[in-house]
Amino acid sequence: MHVISSTLLERHDYKIPDFIATSVKEIDFKVLWQHGLTTVLIDIDNTLVSFGAHEIHSHAAPYLEEARKRGYIKTLAIASNSRRDIGHIIEALKPDAVFQPHGFSYKPFRSYFQHALSVLKAQPEQTLMIGDRLIQDVWGARRSGIKAVLVKPLGRDLWLDKLILTRWRERRLLRRYLPHHREHWF
Ligand SMILES: [Mg+2]
């Protein structure tokens, strides 16, 4: 896991993640706990599972469970834009809360993150969003004062994202903002 310098963050905008990691398993929850970040919102598609899948990738679930046992994560919540049934994932992860889109409230809108914070009774300064998308996860969270970890996407994207070239735009931003982290340009 890399910590992005605060000067870089100040010079640029909310699209810059506070931390980057190649996968959920590479996130150092002890360091995040030392930063006072103990409420964790986690994305599903391409962060925990390949897009649209039901099985959590590799050892992410036990790794998160371990961080909870050690007290580094005090609250774990799913924050997904998927409206599908995610019962399998909930069963494996046992989150404290699940946030899926409701009406016009979904990532990256402020209303979605504000709703999550109020349900969890969490302050933005103690909250972390983990996700693979620069706009939905990083920009959305950081605009609400929530810190963000950008992870590399696990799998292929939705056809809609290919159509609107979302990844291409994200890659361009990452090259500009994270020139020393070539591994994250995906
Ligand atoms: Mg995602």
Tab-separated table of C-alpha atoms and ligand atoms in Angstrom:
chain	number	residue	atom	x	y	z
A	1	MET	CA	0.000	0.000	0.000
A	2	HIS	CA	1.280	3.457	-0.879
A	3	VAL	CA	0.398	6.645	0.938
A	4	ILE	CA	-0.051	9.513	-1.494
A	5	SER	CA	1.617	12.707	-0.283
A	6	SER	CA	-0.621	15.403	1.082
A	7	THR	CA	1.065	18.068	-1.041
A	8	LEU	CA	-0.004	16.158	-4.121
A	9	LEU	CA	-3.525	15.983	-2.728
A	10	GLU	CA	-3.619	19.677	-1.983
A	11	ARG	CA	-2.348	20.638	-5.396
A	12	HIS	CA	-4.884	18.538	-7.195
A	13	ASP	CA	-8.478	17.627	-6.715
A	14	TYR	CA	-10.712	15.008	-5.186
A	15	LYS	CA	-9.897	12.482	-7.896
A	16	ILE	CA	-6.590	11.686	-6.217
A	17	PRO	CA	-6.828	8.716	-3.845
A	18	ASP	CA	-5.297	9.048	-0.368
A	19	PHE	CA	-3.853	5.542	-0.665
A	20	ILE	CA	-3.310	3.087	-3.478
A	21	ALA	CA	-3.000	-0.694	-3.252
A	22	THR	CA	-2.862	-3.449	-5.850
A	23	SER	CA	-5.578	-5.428	-4.071
A	24	VAL	CA	-7.621	-5.516	-0.864
A	25	LYS	CA	-5.065	-7.916	0.595
A	26	GLU	CA	-2.313	-5.363	0.140
A	27	ILE	CA	-4.098	-2.723	2.243
A	28	ASP	CA	-2.384	-2.178	5.572
A	29	PHE	CA	-5.291	-1.760	7.991
A	30	LYS	CA	-2.923	-1.211	10.892
A	31	VAL	CA	-1.535	1.915	9.227
A	32	LEU	CA	-5.064	3.084	8.449
A	33	TRP	CA	-6.092	2.466	12.056
A	34	GLN	CA	-3.095	4.573	13.123
A	35	HIS	CA	-4.541	7.321	10.886
A	36	GLY	CA	-7.793	6.988	12.883
A	37	LEU	CA	-9.607	5.290	9.990
A	38	THR	CA	-11.702	2.523	11.545
A	39	THR	CA	-14.989	2.719	9.634
A	40	VAL	CA	-14.578	1.010	6.269
A	41	LEU	CA	-16.889	1.241	3.273
A	42	ILE	CA	-15.995	-1.311	0.623
A	43	ASP	CA	-17.053	-1.596	-3.001
A	44	ILE	CA	-17.963	-5.008	-4.443
A	45	ASP	CA	-17.609	-5.222	-8.213
A	46	ASN	CA	-13.991	-5.415	-9.345
A	47	THR	CA	-12.834	-4.719	-5.772
A	48	LEU	CA	-13.973	-7.889	-3.957
A	49	VAL	CA	-15.423	-9.922	-6.809
A	50	SER	CA	-14.975	-10.013	-10.571
A	51	PHE	CA	-17.703	-7.933	-12.169
A	52	GLY	CA	-21.154	-9.389	-11.493
A	53	ALA	CA	-19.758	-12.496	-9.746
A	54	HIS	CA	-20.885	-13.960	-6.435
A	55	GLU	CA	-17.641	-15.374	-5.096
A	56	ILE	CA	-15.267	-13.098	-3.205
A	57	HIS	CA	-11.824	-13.197	-4.773
A	58	SER	CA	-8.943	-15.129	-3.205
A	59	HIS	CA	-8.428	-14.431	0.470
A	60	ALA	CA	-10.043	-11.019	0.785
A	61	ALA	CA	-12.809	-12.132	3.185
A	62	PRO	CA	-10.477	-13.800	5.759
A	63	TYR	CA	-8.089	-10.865	5.462
A	64	LEU	CA	-10.857	-8.378	6.303
A	65	GLU	CA	-12.079	-10.643	9.090
A	66	GLU	CA	-8.593	-10.683	10.606
A	67	ALA	CA	-8.407	-6.868	10.511
A	68	ARG	CA	-11.759	-6.732	12.312
A	69	LYS	CA	-10.634	-9.242	14.944
A	70	ARG	CA	-7.533	-7.188	15.634
A	71	GLY	CA	-9.715	-4.109	16.041
A	72	TYR	CA	-8.219	-2.228	13.083
A	73	ILE	CA	-11.634	-2.201	11.417
A	74	LYS	CA	-14.422	-1.313	13.843
A	75	THR	CA	-17.229	-1.034	11.295
A	76	LEU	CA	-17.293	-2.719	7.897
A	77	ALA	CA	-19.979	-1.805	5.385
A	78	ILE	CA	-20.601	-2.708	1.766
A	79	ALA	CA	-20.981	0.317	-0.516
A	80	SER	CA	-22.026	-0.880	-3.943
A	81	ASN	CA	-23.842	0.580	-6.921
A	82	SER	CA	-25.116	-2.852	-7.865
A	83	ARG	CA	-28.838	-3.444	-7.465
A	84	ARG	CA	-28.504	-7.220	-7.835
A	85	ASP	CA	-28.930	-9.767	-5.051
A	86	ILE	CA	-25.630	-9.887	-3.180
A	87	GLY	CA	-26.716	-12.400	-0.533
A	88	HIS	CA	-23.682	-14.659	-1.138
A	89	ILE	CA	-21.287	-11.787	-0.631
A	90	ILE	CA	-23.068	-10.595	2.515
A	91	GLU	CA	-22.917	-14.136	3.886
A	92	ALA	CA	-19.168	-14.366	3.281
A	93	LEU	CA	-18.295	-10.890	4.521
A	94	LYS	CA	-20.824	-10.412	7.341
A	95	PRO	CA	-20.744	-6.597	7.087
A	96	ASP	CA	-22.284	-4.341	9.724
A	97	ALA	CA	-24.319	-2.602	7.019
A	98	VAL	CA	-25.016	-2.772	3.288
A	99	PHE	CA	-25.547	0.286	1.112
A	100	GLN	CA	-26.975	-0.271	-2.334
A	101	PRO	CA	-28.509	2.416	-4.564
A	102	HIS	CA	-31.806	3.831	-3.413
A	103	GLY	CA	-33.688	6.054	-5.818
A	104	PHE	CA	-31.265	8.591	-7.234
A	105	SER	CA	-28.824	8.103	-4.386
A	106	TYR	CA	-25.774	6.137	-5.468
A	107	LYS	CA	-22.017	6.589	-5.763
A	108	PRO	CA	-20.527	9.161	-6.448
A	109	PHE	CA	-23.304	11.409	-5.129
A	110	ARG	CA	-22.919	13.140	-1.790
A	111	SER	CA	-26.374	12.005	-0.683
A	112	TYR	CA	-25.241	8.364	-0.858
A	113	PHE	CA	-22.161	8.912	1.303
A	114	GLN	CA	-24.026	11.202	3.716
A	115	HIS	CA	-26.695	8.525	4.130
A	116	ALA	CA	-24.027	5.870	4.860
A	117	LEU	CA	-22.316	8.114	7.428
A	118	SER	CA	-25.562	8.895	9.220
A	119	VAL	CA	-26.680	5.242	9.356
A	120	LEU	CA	-23.259	4.171	10.666
A	121	LYS	CA	-23.125	7.193	13.004
A	122	ALA	CA	-19.603	7.764	11.706
A	123	GLN	CA	-17.615	10.933	11.189
A	124	PRO	CA	-16.097	11.398	7.719
A	125	GLU	CA	-12.601	11.772	9.291
A	126	GLN	CA	-12.754	8.225	10.656
A	127	THR	CA	-14.150	6.722	7.457
A	128	LEU	CA	-12.446	5.080	4.520
A	129	MET	CA	-13.790	4.057	1.116
A	130	ILE	CA	-12.101	1.170	-0.709
A	131	GLY	CA	-12.857	0.843	-4.404
A	132	ASP	CA	-11.545	0.431	-7.933
A	133	ARG	CA	-13.211	3.449	-9.546
A	134	LEU	CA	-11.710	6.889	-9.615
A	135	ILE	CA	-14.983	8.760	-9.971
A	136	GLN	CA	-17.565	6.631	-8.161
A	137	ASP	CA	-15.370	5.538	-5.266
A	138	VAL	CA	-12.498	8.015	-4.868
A	139	TRP	CA	-14.003	11.301	-6.030
A	140	GLY	CA	-17.382	10.529	-4.478
A	141	ALA	CA	-15.955	9.675	-1.077
A	142	ARG	CA	-13.358	12.447	-0.921
A	143	ARG	CA	-15.928	15.119	-1.753
A	144	SER	CA	-17.721	14.046	1.427
A	145	GLY	CA	-14.522	14.234	3.484
A	146	ILE	CA	-13.998	10.464	3.439
A	147	LYS	CA	-10.502	9.105	2.743
A	148	ALA	CA	-10.126	6.746	-0.199
A	149	VAL	CA	-8.033	3.731	-1.172
A	150	LEU	CA	-7.877	2.984	-4.883
A	151	VAL	CA	-7.334	-0.704	-5.687
A	152	LYS	CA	-6.617	-2.209	-9.077
A	153	PRO	CA	-9.797	-3.570	-10.692
A	154	LEU	CA	-10.075	-7.359	-10.535
A	155	GLY	CA	-11.730	-8.013	-13.836
A	156	ARG	CA	-13.373	-6.730	-16.930
A	157	ASP	CA	-15.784	-3.815	-16.988
A	158	LEU	CA	-19.416	-3.480	-17.764
A	159	TRP	CA	-20.088	-2.931	-21.494
A	160	LEU	CA	-21.477	0.489	-20.641
A	161	ASP	CA	-18.156	1.615	-19.186
A	162	LYS	CA	-16.364	0.489	-22.344
A	163	LEU	CA	-18.836	2.405	-24.402
A	164	ILE	CA	-18.330	5.662	-22.544
A	165	LEU	CA	-14.572	5.104	-22.208
A	166	THR	CA	-14.621	5.469	-18.441
A	167	ARG	CA	-11.425	3.530	-17.916
A	168	TRP	CA	-9.607	5.415	-20.621
A	169	ARG	CA	-10.400	8.690	-18.904
A	170	GLU	CA	-9.405	7.269	-15.527
A	171	ARG	CA	-6.094	6.026	-16.931
A	172	ARG	CA	-5.336	9.451	-18.326
A	173	LEU	CA	-5.990	11.028	-14.928
A	174	LEU	CA	-3.876	8.426	-13.122
A	175	ARG	CA	-0.928	8.999	-15.469
A	176	ARG	CA	-1.109	12.664	-14.759
A	177	TYR	CA	-1.624	12.478	-11.013
A	178	LEU	CA	0.366	9.370	-10.102
A	179	PRO	CA	3.359	9.466	-12.454
A	180	HIS	CA	5.510	7.426	-10.053
A	181	HIS	CA	3.001	4.624	-9.676
A	182	ARG	CA	2.992	3.135	-13.136
A	183	GLU	CA	1.568	-0.145	-11.770
A	184	HIS	CA	-1.665	1.674	-11.024
A	185	TRP	CA	-2.349	3.007	-14.477
A	186	PHE	CA	-4.207	-0.222	-15.390
B	1	MG	MG	-16.193	-1.358	-8.473
